[in-house]
PDB file of C-alpha atoms in Angstrom:
ATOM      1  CA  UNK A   1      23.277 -36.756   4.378  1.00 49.00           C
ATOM      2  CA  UNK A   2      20.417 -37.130   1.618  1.00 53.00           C
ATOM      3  CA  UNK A   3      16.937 -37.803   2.774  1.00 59.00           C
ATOM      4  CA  UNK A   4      17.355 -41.828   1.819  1.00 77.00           C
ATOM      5  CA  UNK A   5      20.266 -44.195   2.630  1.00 87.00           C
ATOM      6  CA  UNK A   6      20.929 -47.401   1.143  1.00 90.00           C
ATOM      7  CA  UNK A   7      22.187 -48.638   4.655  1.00 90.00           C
ATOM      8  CA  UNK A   8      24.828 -50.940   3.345  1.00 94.00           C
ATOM      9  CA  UNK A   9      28.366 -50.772   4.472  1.00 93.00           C
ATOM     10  CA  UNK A  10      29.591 -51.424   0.765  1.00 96.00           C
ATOM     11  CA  UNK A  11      31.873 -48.175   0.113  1.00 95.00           C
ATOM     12  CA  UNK A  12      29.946 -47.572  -3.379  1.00 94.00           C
ATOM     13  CA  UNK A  13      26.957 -47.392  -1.530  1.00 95.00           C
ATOM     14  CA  UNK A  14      28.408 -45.410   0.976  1.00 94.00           C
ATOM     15  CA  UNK A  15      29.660 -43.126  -1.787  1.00 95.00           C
ATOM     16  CA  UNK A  16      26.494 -43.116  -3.281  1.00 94.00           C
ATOM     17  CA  UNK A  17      24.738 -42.037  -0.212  1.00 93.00           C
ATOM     18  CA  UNK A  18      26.786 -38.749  -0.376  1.00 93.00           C
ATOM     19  CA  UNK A  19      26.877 -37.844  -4.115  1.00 94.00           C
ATOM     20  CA  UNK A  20      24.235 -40.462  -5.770  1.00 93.00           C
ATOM     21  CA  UNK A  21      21.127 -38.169  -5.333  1.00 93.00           C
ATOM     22  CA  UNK A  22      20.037 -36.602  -8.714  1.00 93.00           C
ATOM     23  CA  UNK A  23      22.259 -33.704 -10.256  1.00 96.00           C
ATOM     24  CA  UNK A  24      24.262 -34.064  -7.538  1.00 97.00           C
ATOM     25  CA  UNK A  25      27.574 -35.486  -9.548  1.00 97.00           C
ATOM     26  CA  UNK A  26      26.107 -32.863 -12.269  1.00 98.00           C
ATOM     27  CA  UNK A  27      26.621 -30.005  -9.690  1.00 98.00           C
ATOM     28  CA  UNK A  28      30.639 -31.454  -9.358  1.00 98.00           C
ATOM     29  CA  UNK A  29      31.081 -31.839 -12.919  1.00 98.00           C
ATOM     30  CA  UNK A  30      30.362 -27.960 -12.881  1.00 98.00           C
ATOM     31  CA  UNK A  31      32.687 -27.357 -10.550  1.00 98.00           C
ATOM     32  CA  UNK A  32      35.171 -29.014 -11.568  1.00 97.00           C
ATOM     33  CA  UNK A  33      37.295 -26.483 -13.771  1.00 97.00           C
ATOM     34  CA  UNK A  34      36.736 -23.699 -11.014  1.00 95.00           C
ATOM     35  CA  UNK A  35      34.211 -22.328  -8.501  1.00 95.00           C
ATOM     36  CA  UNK A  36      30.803 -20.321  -9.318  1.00 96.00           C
ATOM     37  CA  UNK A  37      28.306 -18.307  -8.177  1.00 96.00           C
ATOM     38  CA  UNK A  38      24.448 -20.562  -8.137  1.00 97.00           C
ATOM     39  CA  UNK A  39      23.429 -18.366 -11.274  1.00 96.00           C
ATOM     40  CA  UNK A  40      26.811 -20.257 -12.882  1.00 96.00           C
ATOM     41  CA  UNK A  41      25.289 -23.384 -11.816  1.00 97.00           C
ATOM     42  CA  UNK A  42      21.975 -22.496 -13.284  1.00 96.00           C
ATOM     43  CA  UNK A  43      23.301 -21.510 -16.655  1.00 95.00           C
ATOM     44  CA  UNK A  44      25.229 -25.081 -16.605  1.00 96.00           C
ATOM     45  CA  UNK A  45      22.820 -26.976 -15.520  1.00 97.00           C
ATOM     46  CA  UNK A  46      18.864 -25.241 -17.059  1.00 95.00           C
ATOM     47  CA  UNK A  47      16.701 -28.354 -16.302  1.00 95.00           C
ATOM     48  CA  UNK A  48      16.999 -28.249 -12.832  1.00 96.00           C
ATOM     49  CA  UNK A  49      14.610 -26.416 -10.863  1.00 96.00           C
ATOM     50  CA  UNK A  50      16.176 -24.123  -8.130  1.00 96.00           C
ATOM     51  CA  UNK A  51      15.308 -25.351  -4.734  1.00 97.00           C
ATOM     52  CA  UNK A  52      16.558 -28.903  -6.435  1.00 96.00           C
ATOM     53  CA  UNK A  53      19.529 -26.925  -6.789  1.00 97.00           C
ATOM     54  CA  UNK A  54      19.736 -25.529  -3.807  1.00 97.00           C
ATOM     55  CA  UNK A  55      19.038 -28.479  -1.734  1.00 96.00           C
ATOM     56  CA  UNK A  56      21.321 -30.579  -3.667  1.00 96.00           C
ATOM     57  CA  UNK A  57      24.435 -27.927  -2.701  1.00 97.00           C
ATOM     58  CA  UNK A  58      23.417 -27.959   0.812  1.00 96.00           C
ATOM     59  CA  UNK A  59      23.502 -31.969   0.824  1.00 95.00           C
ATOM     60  CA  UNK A  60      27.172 -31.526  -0.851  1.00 97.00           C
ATOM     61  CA  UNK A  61      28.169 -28.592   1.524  1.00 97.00           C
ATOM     62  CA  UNK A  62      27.084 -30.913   4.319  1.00 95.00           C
ATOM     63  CA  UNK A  63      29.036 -34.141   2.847  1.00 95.00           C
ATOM     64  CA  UNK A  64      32.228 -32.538   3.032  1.00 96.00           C
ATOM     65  CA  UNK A  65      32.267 -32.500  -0.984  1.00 97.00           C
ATOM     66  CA  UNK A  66      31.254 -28.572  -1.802  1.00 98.00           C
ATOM     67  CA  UNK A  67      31.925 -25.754  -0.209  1.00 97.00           C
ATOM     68  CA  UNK A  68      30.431 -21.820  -0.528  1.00 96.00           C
ATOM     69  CA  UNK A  69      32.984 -18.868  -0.007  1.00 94.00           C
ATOM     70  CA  UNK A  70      32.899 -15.368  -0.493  1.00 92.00           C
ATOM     71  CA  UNK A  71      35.057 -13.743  -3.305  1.00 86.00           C
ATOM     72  CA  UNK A  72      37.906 -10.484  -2.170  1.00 82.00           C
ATOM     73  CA  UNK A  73      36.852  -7.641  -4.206  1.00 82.00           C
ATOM     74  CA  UNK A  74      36.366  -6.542  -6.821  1.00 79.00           C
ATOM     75  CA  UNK A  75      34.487  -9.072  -7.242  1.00 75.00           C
ATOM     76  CA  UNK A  76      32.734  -9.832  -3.835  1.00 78.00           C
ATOM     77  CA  UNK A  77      30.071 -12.613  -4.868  1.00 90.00           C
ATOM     78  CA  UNK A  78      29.521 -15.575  -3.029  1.00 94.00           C
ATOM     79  CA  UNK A  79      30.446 -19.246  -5.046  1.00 97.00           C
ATOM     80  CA  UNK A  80      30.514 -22.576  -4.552  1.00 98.00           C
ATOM     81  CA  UNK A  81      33.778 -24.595  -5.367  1.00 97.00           C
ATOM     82  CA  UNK A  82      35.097 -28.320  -4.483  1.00 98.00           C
ATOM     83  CA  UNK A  83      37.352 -29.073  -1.466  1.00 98.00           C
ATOM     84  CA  UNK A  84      39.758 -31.738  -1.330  1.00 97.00           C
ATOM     85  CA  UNK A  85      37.603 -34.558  -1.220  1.00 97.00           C
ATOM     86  CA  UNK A  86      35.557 -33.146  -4.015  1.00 97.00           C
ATOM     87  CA  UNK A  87      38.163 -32.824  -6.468  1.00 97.00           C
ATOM     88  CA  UNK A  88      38.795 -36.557  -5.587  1.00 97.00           C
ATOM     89  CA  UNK A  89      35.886 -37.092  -7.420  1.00 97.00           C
ATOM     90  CA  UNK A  90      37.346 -35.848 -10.454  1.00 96.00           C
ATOM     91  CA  UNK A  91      38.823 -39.885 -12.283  1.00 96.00           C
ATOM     92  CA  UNK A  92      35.595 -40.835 -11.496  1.00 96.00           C
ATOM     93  CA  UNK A  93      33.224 -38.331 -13.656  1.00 97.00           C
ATOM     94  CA  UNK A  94      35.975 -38.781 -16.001  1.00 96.00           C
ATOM     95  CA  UNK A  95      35.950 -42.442 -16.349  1.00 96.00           C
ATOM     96  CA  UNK A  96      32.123 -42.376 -16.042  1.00 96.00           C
ATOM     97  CA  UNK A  97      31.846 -40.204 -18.663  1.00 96.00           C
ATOM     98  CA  UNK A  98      33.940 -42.436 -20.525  1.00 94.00           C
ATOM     99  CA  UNK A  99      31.447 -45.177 -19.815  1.00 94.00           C
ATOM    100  CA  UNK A 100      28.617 -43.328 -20.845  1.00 94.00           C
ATOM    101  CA  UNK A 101      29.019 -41.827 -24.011  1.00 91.00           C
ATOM    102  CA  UNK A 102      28.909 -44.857 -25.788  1.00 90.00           C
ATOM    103  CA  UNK A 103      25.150 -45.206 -24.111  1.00 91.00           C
ATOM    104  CA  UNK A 104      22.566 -43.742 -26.799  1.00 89.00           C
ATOM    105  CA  UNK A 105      21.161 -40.442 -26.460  1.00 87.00           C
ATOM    106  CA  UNK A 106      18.460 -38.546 -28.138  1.00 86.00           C
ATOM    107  CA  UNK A 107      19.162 -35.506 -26.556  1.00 88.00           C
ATOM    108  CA  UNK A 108      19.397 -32.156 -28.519  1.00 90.00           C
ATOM    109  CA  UNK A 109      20.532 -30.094 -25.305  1.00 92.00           C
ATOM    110  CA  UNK A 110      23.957 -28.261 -25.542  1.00 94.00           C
ATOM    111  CA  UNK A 111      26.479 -28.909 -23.815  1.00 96.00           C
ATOM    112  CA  UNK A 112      27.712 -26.338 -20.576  1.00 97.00           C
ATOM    113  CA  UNK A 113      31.172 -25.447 -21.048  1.00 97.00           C
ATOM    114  CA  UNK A 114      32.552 -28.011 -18.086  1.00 97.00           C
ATOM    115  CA  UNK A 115      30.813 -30.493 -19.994  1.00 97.00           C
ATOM    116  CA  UNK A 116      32.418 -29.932 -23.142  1.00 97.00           C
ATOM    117  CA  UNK A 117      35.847 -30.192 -21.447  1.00 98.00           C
ATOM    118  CA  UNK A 118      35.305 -33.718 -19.696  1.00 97.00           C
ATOM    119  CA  UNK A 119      34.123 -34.187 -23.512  1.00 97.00           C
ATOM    120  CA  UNK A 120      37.775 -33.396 -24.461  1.00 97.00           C
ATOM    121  CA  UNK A 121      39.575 -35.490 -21.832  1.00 97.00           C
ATOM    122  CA  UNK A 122      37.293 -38.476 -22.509  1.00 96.00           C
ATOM    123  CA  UNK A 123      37.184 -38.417 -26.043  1.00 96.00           C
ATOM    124  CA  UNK A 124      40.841 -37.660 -26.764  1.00 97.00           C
ATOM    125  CA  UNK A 125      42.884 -40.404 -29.273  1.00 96.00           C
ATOM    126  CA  UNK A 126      46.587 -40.574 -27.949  1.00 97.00           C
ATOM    127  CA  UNK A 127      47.025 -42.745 -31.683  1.00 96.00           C
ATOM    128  CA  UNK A 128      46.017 -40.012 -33.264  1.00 96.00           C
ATOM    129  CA  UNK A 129      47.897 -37.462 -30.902  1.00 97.00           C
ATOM    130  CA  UNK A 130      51.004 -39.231 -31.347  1.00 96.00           C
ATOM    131  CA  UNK A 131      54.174 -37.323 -30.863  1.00 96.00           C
ATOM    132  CA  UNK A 132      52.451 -34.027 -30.588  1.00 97.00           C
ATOM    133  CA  UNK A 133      53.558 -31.787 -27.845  1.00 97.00           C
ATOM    134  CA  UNK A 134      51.880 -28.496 -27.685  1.00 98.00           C
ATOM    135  CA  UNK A 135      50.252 -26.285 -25.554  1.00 98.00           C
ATOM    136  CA  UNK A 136      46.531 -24.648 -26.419  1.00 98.00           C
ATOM    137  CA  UNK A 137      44.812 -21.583 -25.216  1.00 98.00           C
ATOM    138  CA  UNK A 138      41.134 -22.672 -25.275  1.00 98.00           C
ATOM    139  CA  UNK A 139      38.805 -19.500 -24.881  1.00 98.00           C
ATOM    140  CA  UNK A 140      35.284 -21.504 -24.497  1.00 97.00           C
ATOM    141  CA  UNK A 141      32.367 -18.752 -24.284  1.00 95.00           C
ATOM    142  CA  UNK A 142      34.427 -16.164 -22.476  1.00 94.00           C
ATOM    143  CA  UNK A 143      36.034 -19.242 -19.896  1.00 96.00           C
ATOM    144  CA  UNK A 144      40.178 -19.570 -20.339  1.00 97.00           C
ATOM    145  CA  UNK A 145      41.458 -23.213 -20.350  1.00 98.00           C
ATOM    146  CA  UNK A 146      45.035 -24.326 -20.511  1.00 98.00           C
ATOM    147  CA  UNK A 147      45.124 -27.958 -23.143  1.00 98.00           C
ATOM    148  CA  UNK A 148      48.440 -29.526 -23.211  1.00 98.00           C
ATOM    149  CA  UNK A 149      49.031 -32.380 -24.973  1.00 98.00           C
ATOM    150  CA  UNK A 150      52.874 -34.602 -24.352  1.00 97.00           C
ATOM    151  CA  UNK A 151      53.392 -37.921 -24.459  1.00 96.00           C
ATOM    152  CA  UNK A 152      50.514 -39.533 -25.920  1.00 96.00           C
ATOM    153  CA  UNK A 153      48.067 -37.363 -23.180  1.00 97.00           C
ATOM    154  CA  UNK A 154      46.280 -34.742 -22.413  1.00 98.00           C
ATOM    155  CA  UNK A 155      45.506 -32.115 -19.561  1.00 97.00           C
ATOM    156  CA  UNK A 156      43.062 -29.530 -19.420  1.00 98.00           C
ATOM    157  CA  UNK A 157      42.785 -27.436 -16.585  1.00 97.00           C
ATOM    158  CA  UNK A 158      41.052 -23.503 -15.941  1.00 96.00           C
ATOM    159  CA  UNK A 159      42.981 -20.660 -16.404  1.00 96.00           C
ATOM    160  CA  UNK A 160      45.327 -18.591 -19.422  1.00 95.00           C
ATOM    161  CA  UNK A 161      48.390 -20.495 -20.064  1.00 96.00           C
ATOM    162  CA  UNK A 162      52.004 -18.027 -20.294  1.00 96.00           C
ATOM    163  CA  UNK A 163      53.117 -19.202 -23.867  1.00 96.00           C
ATOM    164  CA  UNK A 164      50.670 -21.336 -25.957  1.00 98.00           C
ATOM    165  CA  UNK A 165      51.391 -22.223 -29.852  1.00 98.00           C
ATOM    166  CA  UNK A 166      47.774 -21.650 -30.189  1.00 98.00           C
ATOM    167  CA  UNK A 167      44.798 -19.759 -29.429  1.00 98.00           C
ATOM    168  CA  UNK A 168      41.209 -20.988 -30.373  1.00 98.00           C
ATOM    169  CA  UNK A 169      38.094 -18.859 -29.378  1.00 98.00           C
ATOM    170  CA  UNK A 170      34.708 -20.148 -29.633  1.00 97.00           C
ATOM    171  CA  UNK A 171      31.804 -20.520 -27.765  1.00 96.00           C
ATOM    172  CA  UNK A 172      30.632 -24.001 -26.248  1.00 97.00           C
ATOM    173  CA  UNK A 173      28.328 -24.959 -28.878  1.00 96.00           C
ATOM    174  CA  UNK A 174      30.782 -23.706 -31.730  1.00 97.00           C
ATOM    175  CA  UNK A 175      33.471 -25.819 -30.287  1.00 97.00           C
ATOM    176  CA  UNK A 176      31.369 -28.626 -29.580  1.00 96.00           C
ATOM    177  CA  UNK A 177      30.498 -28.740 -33.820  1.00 96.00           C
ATOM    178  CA  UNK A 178      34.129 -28.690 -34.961  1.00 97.00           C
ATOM    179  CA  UNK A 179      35.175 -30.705 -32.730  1.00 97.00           C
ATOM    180  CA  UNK A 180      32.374 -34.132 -32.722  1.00 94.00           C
ATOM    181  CA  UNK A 181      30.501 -32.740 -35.809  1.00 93.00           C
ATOM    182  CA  UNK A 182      33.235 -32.155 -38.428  1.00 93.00           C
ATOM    183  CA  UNK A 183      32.296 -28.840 -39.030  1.00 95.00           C
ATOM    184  CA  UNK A 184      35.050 -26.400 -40.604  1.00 95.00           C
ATOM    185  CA  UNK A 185      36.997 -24.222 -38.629  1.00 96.00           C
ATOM    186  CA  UNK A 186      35.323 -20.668 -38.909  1.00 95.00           C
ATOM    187  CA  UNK A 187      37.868 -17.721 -40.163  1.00 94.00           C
ATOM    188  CA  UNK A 188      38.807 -15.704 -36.713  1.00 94.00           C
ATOM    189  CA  UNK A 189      38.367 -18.853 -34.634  1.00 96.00           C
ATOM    190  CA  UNK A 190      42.590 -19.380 -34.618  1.00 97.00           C
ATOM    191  CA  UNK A 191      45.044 -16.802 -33.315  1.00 97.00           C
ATOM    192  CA  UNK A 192      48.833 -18.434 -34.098  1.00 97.00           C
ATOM    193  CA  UNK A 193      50.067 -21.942 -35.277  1.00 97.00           C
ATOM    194  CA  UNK A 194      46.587 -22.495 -37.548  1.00 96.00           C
ATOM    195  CA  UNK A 195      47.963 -25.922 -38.565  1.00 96.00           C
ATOM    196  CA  UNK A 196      48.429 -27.129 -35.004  1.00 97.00           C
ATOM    197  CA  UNK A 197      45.211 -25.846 -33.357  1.00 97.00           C
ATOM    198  CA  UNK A 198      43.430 -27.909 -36.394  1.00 97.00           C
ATOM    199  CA  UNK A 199      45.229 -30.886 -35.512  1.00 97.00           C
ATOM    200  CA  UNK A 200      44.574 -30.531 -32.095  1.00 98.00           C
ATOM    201  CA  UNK A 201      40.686 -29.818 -33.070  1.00 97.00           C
ATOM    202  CA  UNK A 202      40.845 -33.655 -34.807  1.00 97.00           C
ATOM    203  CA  UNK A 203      42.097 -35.656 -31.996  1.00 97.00           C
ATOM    204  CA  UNK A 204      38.293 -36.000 -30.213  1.00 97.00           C
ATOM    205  CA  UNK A 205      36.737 -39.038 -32.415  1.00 94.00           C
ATOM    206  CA  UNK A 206      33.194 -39.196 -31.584  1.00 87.00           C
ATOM    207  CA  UNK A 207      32.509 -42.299 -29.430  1.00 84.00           C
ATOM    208  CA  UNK A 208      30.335 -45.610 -31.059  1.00 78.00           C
ATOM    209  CA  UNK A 209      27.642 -45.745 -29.457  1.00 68.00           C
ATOM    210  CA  UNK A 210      27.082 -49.353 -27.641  1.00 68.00           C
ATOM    211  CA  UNK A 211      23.458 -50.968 -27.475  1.00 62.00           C
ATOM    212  CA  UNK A 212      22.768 -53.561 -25.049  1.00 52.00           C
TER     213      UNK A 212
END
């Protein structure tokens, strides 16, 4: 339980008693595409100090919505991941990050690689998807994604798919400029079906931004 409680029986306050703390729906964005070790979080998250970190995954770990577990070998570090009820949380950050990209930002931060992927899902035009089906390899600074695209939608989810028309390699901040900047694809950044990995690169308009 965090250290304040809005003591209302409302279930958004209730909800927000639990993951409404700051960074904390930051540290399950993170999470979402996979578990880490707290260096992982770090890296994804640089503007928050450590023991704000660290307090903020014991509040999770606590709430049911995090938990830490210790990798078999070889690997044999210790990382955080979602439970159940965590990855229930996963419409929501998506439809709030629908919400707020269209708020203003000034921000010249990068995005973490989780980030850019709830970027994806949020962004993506089904118009101008429209009968594509296809299946994408997306290598994101050394992280493995599986993009499908079917009927109008799409899924992204961690991990190597077994066939895909189409790999594309790039690192976060790469991706991030061909993708909402407009930037040309860079030679190497396309292993297959070139002409359907830059389709698939143009169906993330940028969002209007919405002033009150």
């Amino acid at each position: 339980m965090p250290d304040r409680s809005y003591d209302d029986p409302c279930g958004i306050a209730r909800a927000l008693d639990l993951v409404g703390e700051r960074w904390a729906l930051l540290v399950v964005r993170e999470l979402l595409f996979g578990p880490k070790r707290f260096t992982d979080l770090r890296a994804g998250l640089p503007t928050a100090s450590q023991n704000v970190l660290s307090h903020r995954l014991k509040e999770l770990e606590e709430a049911g919505v995090v938990h830490r577990k210790k990798l078999g070998p070889p690997a044999g570090a210790w990382v955080y991941e979602l439970t159940s009820r965590g990855q229930d949380l996963r419409p929501v950050i998506i439809e709030l990050a629908k919400w707020g990209c269209h708020a203003p930002t000034a921000s010249t931060a990068q995005l973490s690689v989780s980030a850019l992927m709830i970027a994806l899902l949020t962004t993506f035009s089904p118009k101008l998807a429209g009968n594509l089906t296809a299946t994408y390899e997306l290598r994101v600074s050394d992280e493995p994604f599986r993009a499908t695209v079917a009927n109008g939608h799409i899924d992204i989810i961690p991990g190597q798919p077994d066939t895909a028309d189409a790999v594309i390699v790039a690192d976060a901040a790469a991706l991030r400029a061909i993708v909402f900047a407009g930037e040309e694809i860079p030679d190497g950044t396309v292993k297959g079906d070139e002409r359907s990995a830059a389709r698939f690169l143009r169906l993330f308009p940028r969002p209007g931004v919405v002033n009150a």
